[in-house]
Amino acid sequence: MPPQPSSVRSSVETGSVIALVAALVLALIVVIPSSAFPFAATKTFLLAAGTLVTLALYILARLSRGNVIFPPIALVVALWLPALAYALSSAFSGIPFANAFWGTALEPDTFGFILAAAVLGTLAALALRRPEHYRLFLRAGAWLFGAIAVLEALTIIAGQFAPNTIPPTFSLIGSLEDLALFLGLGVAGVLITLRFLELAPRARRLLLVLGVIALAVLAVANSSFVWTLLALVSLGLFVEAVMRRRASSADADLDDAVVVSEMPSGADTGTRSLIAPLVVLAVSIFFFIGGTLGGALASAFHVNVLNVRPSWQSTLSIVRDVYASSPVLGSGPGTFGAAWLKHRDPSLNTTVFWNIDFTSGIGFIPTSFATTGLVGAVAWIAFLALFAVLGLRMLILRAPEDAFVRYVAILAFVATAYLAAAAVFDLPGTVILALLFVFAGLFASTMRYAARGGQWGILFARSPRLGFVIVFSLTLLLLASVAAAYTLVERYVAATELARADAAFSAGNLDAADSAVQGSLAFAPSASAYQTQAAVASARLSQIAASSTMSAAAAQQAFQAALSTGINAALTATRLAPDDYQNWLALGNLYAQAVPLKVSGAYDSAKTAYGKAQALNPTNPQIPYILAQLDIANKDTKAAEADLKAAVALKQDYTAAIFLLSQLEVQDGNVKDALASAEAAAYFTPNDPNILFQVGVLRAASNDLPGAEQALAGAVAANPQFANARYFLAAVYAKQGDMKNALAQMQAIAALSSDNAKAVAPQLSALGAGKDPFPRNLLSASTAPVQ
């Protein structure tokens, strides 16, 4: 018997629900164990692809049923306010639209991701219409939560025995913080389910076991923020459970009294609804207050992960500086990193995080305030305010009469509030942020069952003109989703090829890296790919310059070809992403390689590129240090000294700059200043053998032989294979008349290799006879080595 039209329509509609669930499940759990498939990008593109499939199936379901049905529309519209803000900022903030839409791989702070999240949330509101849809969604979520909790617990255990095979910090979801947020959400869901849903004893026991496992993993993950959220949720559920106990559970002393109760007669009278939230509340407070215990557990299980973010003060400072120049639309999606580098506090150079280029602020939504301006700030605040007002009004005054739907509404509301707090105070990954929109959409769907609520729709047959417009629009949207899917696949293939190129480049396989980056550019040209291509070309130039097998003509031809390819790639990168200082550094590095060869215009071009990088990142001491190296290659030591002093002014403990400055001062014969610079470098890095060697030689040149002995002995202790340090230490010993220790140092040099033994044979012979074999001017300023 052929299928009836109604059953076909129903199957298509159910297919859209299954596609929505499958998109979330796959995005959460799919991991491809290969560096060629970027972890975060794979999850994001799976999520976006699942969104497009769900959208296509939903459109087909609506076209087959001949109608479109909506829940109360206010919250659904609110879902689109952030996407609208991102659209306006992408179009009019002045950054390239492709960068604002895609970023590198659909990062959270891009228009493309926010658009996909808004579509996913809207589909949750429209496709999840019936209680059976809710059951399918929540059952899948429960099984997923249980599977991830068990797998992560097993991962931590297995990681103690085979950390090289599976590290204990591995997370299916993403970062360890994302895992903690997801498990915390799952525990909150378990508490709500135990409180508001009647379950079979077996199901109740299973949920309790999974909740305990999740709490154990959370204890090891050691996230104080998640413990705070769990404490608030469990506290709210505990208070609610106490308030809703029936009057019959009152104290026996009130048996003869008149008891006034406003609670419904069906409220829970038992204690089981009190115990679970009370236990979770106690555990959350325990680990939140006893943070050292959580840290000890994390250390014991080797899951210590440093989660570094800018502070609230730093984030708001960047927001203020961005608003000073672009208050309405901000700096543009995905540009917080550029704004951070341009406006960051120079005092950060005194911290261990001085060379970290932060791409986000303290939280996702505060980051969005900077990148989308006042428009984005108003959009996020309006979305969260509408959700809070409409949600609380429904749950307090218009709660659904059906117990199951009421439970779904409460769960969706708490989950949305939980994830919204995470978006404000933390930096969740794309999948966790997508869940924020999905649960907000699910809550919007339950509003159709609120008291005095309802849903409304449009029947195409009854409104031919309006129906024609809607059908035509849905058809266009269906075709657009197909085109978007094609573009999405192109972008993902480009991202995987770029990841493969980066992996090959890190391994030193330049041919494979060049081939992979060409493949990435063929699918979707990006500034990141061109930057990698420029880096490959720069590495080829270094190989050619160091080659001793190529003829002069072949080397010159290969050098010119690699230089031309690299410069063209770097120039293209600067055009695609002009606000990325790394692109300008890549361009400057390529020109700088031609400076020693006296290529006309190379120095000026490199200087210009580095200058633009410095304008984009003015407080980075590495850039003036690079400029100093360029000036040294151009034989301009005065300019190099000025650049090095500028680098040290930005970071007073920048030992590389201090050490190089001391070497230049030695070349100028200024031993006193050179020694001061070298000793300053040694103060900040007291165990660096090269710096200690420099200090020792300069002290010897200043006739401070005891000080030279101390520094050179420190260099030898830091690196026993340091033959030059042993040689000069032997000379210092000999000048002080200590032939025994001088002989010991020379014997140690001879023991390092047969070549060394032959080289120091005369000195060994002389020292054995009690004579000083070292030239008188060996330790003078004119012979102080410059490494």
JSON list of C-alpha atoms in Angstrom, two decimals, residues 25-110:
[
{"chain": "A", "resi": 25, "resn": "VAL", "atom": "CA", "xyz": [24.93, 15.71, 18.57]},
{"chain": "A", "resi": 26, "resn": "LEU", "atom": "CA", "xyz": [27.50, 15.51, 15.78]},
{"chain": "A", "resi": 27, "resn": "ALA", "atom": "CA", "xyz": [28.89, 18.95, 16.53]},
{"chain": "A", "resi": 28, "resn": "LEU", "atom": "CA", "xyz": [29.36, 17.94, 20.16]},
{"chain": "A", "resi": 29, "resn": "ILE", "atom": "CA", "xyz": [30.96, 14.52, 19.75]},
{"chain": "A", "resi": 30, "resn": "VAL", "atom": "CA", "xyz": [32.66, 14.30, 16.35]},
{"chain": "A", "resi": 31, "resn": "VAL", "atom": "CA", "xyz": [36.45, 14.35, 16.61]},
{"chain": "A", "resi": 32, "resn": "ILE", "atom": "CA", "xyz": [38.80, 13.50, 13.74]},
{"chain": "A", "resi": 33, "resn": "PRO", "atom": "CA", "xyz": [42.18, 12.48, 15.21]},
{"chain": "A", "resi": 34, "resn": "SER", "atom": "CA", "xyz": [44.33, 14.18, 12.61]},
{"chain": "A", "resi": 35, "resn": "SER", "atom": "CA", "xyz": [46.07, 17.54, 12.50]},
{"chain": "A", "resi": 36, "resn": "ALA", "atom": "CA", "xyz": [44.78, 17.90, 8.94]},
{"chain": "A", "resi": 37, "resn": "PHE", "atom": "CA", "xyz": [41.26, 18.40, 10.30]},
{"chain": "A", "resi": 38, "resn": "PRO", "atom": "CA", "xyz": [41.17, 21.42, 12.61]},
{"chain": "A", "resi": 39, "resn": "PHE", "atom": "CA", "xyz": [39.27, 20.55, 15.79]},
{"chain": "A", "resi": 40, "resn": "ALA", "atom": "CA", "xyz": [37.22, 23.72, 16.35]},
{"chain": "A", "resi": 41, "resn": "ALA", "atom": "CA", "xyz": [36.62, 24.37, 12.65]},
{"chain": "A", "resi": 42, "resn": "THR", "atom": "CA", "xyz": [35.32, 20.83, 12.12]},
{"chain": "A", "resi": 43, "resn": "LYS", "atom": "CA", "xyz": [32.74, 21.24, 14.88]},
{"chain": "A", "resi": 44, "resn": "THR", "atom": "CA", "xyz": [31.68, 24.67, 13.67]},
{"chain": "A", "resi": 45, "resn": "PHE", "atom": "CA", "xyz": [31.28, 23.57, 10.06]},
{"chain": "A", "resi": 46, "resn": "LEU", "atom": "CA", "xyz": [29.34, 20.46, 11.14]},
{"chain": "A", "resi": 47, "resn": "LEU", "atom": "CA", "xyz": [27.04, 22.71, 13.11]},
{"chain": "A", "resi": 48, "resn": "ALA", "atom": "CA", "xyz": [26.57, 25.08, 10.17]},
{"chain": "A", "resi": 49, "resn": "ALA", "atom": "CA", "xyz": [26.01, 22.20, 7.74]},
{"chain": "A", "resi": 50, "resn": "GLY", "atom": "CA", "xyz": [23.47, 20.65, 10.10]},
{"chain": "A", "resi": 51, "resn": "THR", "atom": "CA", "xyz": [21.71, 24.00, 10.30]},
{"chain": "A", "resi": 52, "resn": "LEU", "atom": "CA", "xyz": [21.41, 24.14, 6.51]},
{"chain": "A", "resi": 53, "resn": "VAL", "atom": "CA", "xyz": [20.10, 20.56, 6.32]},
{"chain": "A", "resi": 54, "resn": "THR", "atom": "CA", "xyz": [17.55, 21.25, 9.04]},
{"chain": "A", "resi": 55, "resn": "LEU", "atom": "CA", "xyz": [16.49, 24.44, 7.29]},
{"chain": "A", "resi": 56, "resn": "ALA", "atom": "CA", "xyz": [16.03, 22.62, 3.98]},
{"chain": "A", "resi": 57, "resn": "LEU", "atom": "CA", "xyz": [13.94, 19.85, 5.57]},
{"chain": "A", "resi": 58, "resn": "TYR", "atom": "CA", "xyz": [11.84, 22.36, 7.48]},
{"chain": "A", "resi": 59, "resn": "ILE", "atom": "CA", "xyz": [11.11, 24.29, 4.29]},
{"chain": "A", "resi": 60, "resn": "LEU", "atom": "CA", "xyz": [10.14, 21.08, 2.50]},
{"chain": "A", "resi": 61, "resn": "ALA", "atom": "CA", "xyz": [7.87, 20.16, 5.42]},
{"chain": "A", "resi": 62, "resn": "ARG", "atom": "CA", "xyz": [6.13, 23.54, 5.33]},
{"chain": "A", "resi": 63, "resn": "LEU", "atom": "CA", "xyz": [5.72, 23.43, 1.56]},
{"chain": "A", "resi": 64, "resn": "SER", "atom": "CA", "xyz": [4.30, 19.90, 1.72]},
{"chain": "A", "resi": 65, "resn": "ARG", "atom": "CA", "xyz": [1.86, 20.81, 4.53]},
{"chain": "A", "resi": 66, "resn": "GLY", "atom": "CA", "xyz": [0.87, 24.10, 2.95]},
{"chain": "A", "resi": 67, "resn": "ASN", "atom": "CA", "xyz": [1.23, 26.20, 6.08]},
{"chain": "A", "resi": 68, "resn": "VAL", "atom": "CA", "xyz": [3.63, 27.98, 8.39]},
{"chain": "A", "resi": 69, "resn": "ILE", "atom": "CA", "xyz": [2.96, 27.91, 12.13]},
{"chain": "A", "resi": 70, "resn": "PHE", "atom": "CA", "xyz": [4.55, 30.26, 14.66]},
{"chain": "A", "resi": 71, "resn": "PRO", "atom": "CA", "xyz": [4.69, 30.39, 18.44]},
{"chain": "A", "resi": 72, "resn": "PRO", "atom": "CA", "xyz": [4.31, 33.82, 20.12]},
{"chain": "A", "resi": 73, "resn": "ILE", "atom": "CA", "xyz": [6.70, 35.80, 17.98]},
{"chain": "A", "resi": 74, "resn": "ALA", "atom": "CA", "xyz": [8.36, 38.29, 20.37]},
{"chain": "A", "resi": 75, "resn": "LEU", "atom": "CA", "xyz": [11.14, 36.00, 21.62]},
{"chain": "A", "resi": 76, "resn": "VAL", "atom": "CA", "xyz": [11.74, 34.57, 18.14]},
{"chain": "A", "resi": 77, "resn": "VAL", "atom": "CA", "xyz": [12.31, 38.12, 16.87]},
{"chain": "A", "resi": 78, "resn": "ALA", "atom": "CA", "xyz": [14.62, 38.78, 19.82]},
{"chain": "A", "resi": 79, "resn": "LEU", "atom": "CA", "xyz": [16.79, 35.87, 18.68]},
{"chain": "A", "resi": 80, "resn": "TRP", "atom": "CA", "xyz": [17.60, 37.87, 15.56]},
{"chain": "A", "resi": 81, "resn": "LEU", "atom": "CA", "xyz": [18.66, 41.10, 17.26]},
{"chain": "A", "resi": 82, "resn": "PRO", "atom": "CA", "xyz": [22.35, 40.08, 17.68]},
{"chain": "A", "resi": 83, "resn": "ALA", "atom": "CA", "xyz": [22.43, 38.81, 14.08]},
{"chain": "A", "resi": 84, "resn": "LEU", "atom": "CA", "xyz": [21.05, 42.16, 12.89]},
{"chain": "A", "resi": 85, "resn": "ALA", "atom": "CA", "xyz": [23.73, 44.01, 14.84]},
{"chain": "A", "resi": 86, "resn": "TYR", "atom": "CA", "xyz": [26.45, 41.82, 13.34]},
{"chain": "A", "resi": 87, "resn": "ALA", "atom": "CA", "xyz": [25.02, 42.36, 9.85]},
{"chain": "A", "resi": 88, "resn": "LEU", "atom": "CA", "xyz": [25.12, 46.15, 10.26]},
{"chain": "A", "resi": 89, "resn": "SER", "atom": "CA", "xyz": [28.63, 46.13, 11.72]},
{"chain": "A", "resi": 90, "resn": "SER", "atom": "CA", "xyz": [29.88, 43.80, 8.97]},
{"chain": "A", "resi": 91, "resn": "ALA", "atom": "CA", "xyz": [28.47, 45.99, 6.25]},
{"chain": "A", "resi": 92, "resn": "PHE", "atom": "CA", "xyz": [29.40, 49.44, 7.53]},
{"chain": "A", "resi": 93, "resn": "SER", "atom": "CA", "xyz": [32.29, 49.20, 10.03]},
{"chain": "A", "resi": 94, "resn": "GLY", "atom": "CA", "xyz": [34.88, 49.40, 7.28]},
{"chain": "A", "resi": 95, "resn": "ILE", "atom": "CA", "xyz": [36.46, 45.93, 7.48]},
{"chain": "A", "resi": 96, "resn": "PRO", "atom": "CA", "xyz": [36.28, 43.50, 4.51]},
{"chain": "A", "resi": 97, "resn": "PHE", "atom": "CA", "xyz": [32.86, 41.82, 4.54]},
{"chain": "A", "resi": 98, "resn": "ALA", "atom": "CA", "xyz": [34.32, 38.37, 3.87]},
{"chain": "A", "resi": 99, "resn": "ASN", "atom": "CA", "xyz": [36.51, 38.69, 6.98]},
{"chain": "A", "resi": 100, "resn": "ALA", "atom": "CA", "xyz": [33.53, 39.81, 9.07]},
{"chain": "A", "resi": 101, "resn": "PHE", "atom": "CA", "xyz": [31.35, 36.96, 7.79]},
{"chain": "A", "resi": 102, "resn": "TRP", "atom": "CA", "xyz": [33.78, 34.03, 7.79]},
{"chain": "A", "resi": 103, "resn": "GLY", "atom": "CA", "xyz": [36.74, 35.09, 9.91]},
{"chain": "A", "resi": 104, "resn": "THR", "atom": "CA", "xyz": [39.28, 32.29, 9.59]},
{"chain": "A", "resi": 105, "resn": "ALA", "atom": "CA", "xyz": [36.88, 29.40, 10.23]},
{"chain": "A", "resi": 106, "resn": "LEU", "atom": "CA", "xyz": [33.54, 30.78, 11.43]},
{"chain": "A", "resi": 107, "resn": "GLU", "atom": "CA", "xyz": [34.78, 31.80, 14.87]},
{"chain": "A", "resi": 108, "resn": "PRO", "atom": "CA", "xyz": [32.16, 32.86, 17.45]},
{"chain": "A", "resi": 109, "resn": "ASP", "atom": "CA", "xyz": [32.66, 36.59, 16.88]},
{"chain": "A", "resi": 110, "resn": "THR", "atom": "CA", "xyz": [31.74, 36.49, 13.17]}
]
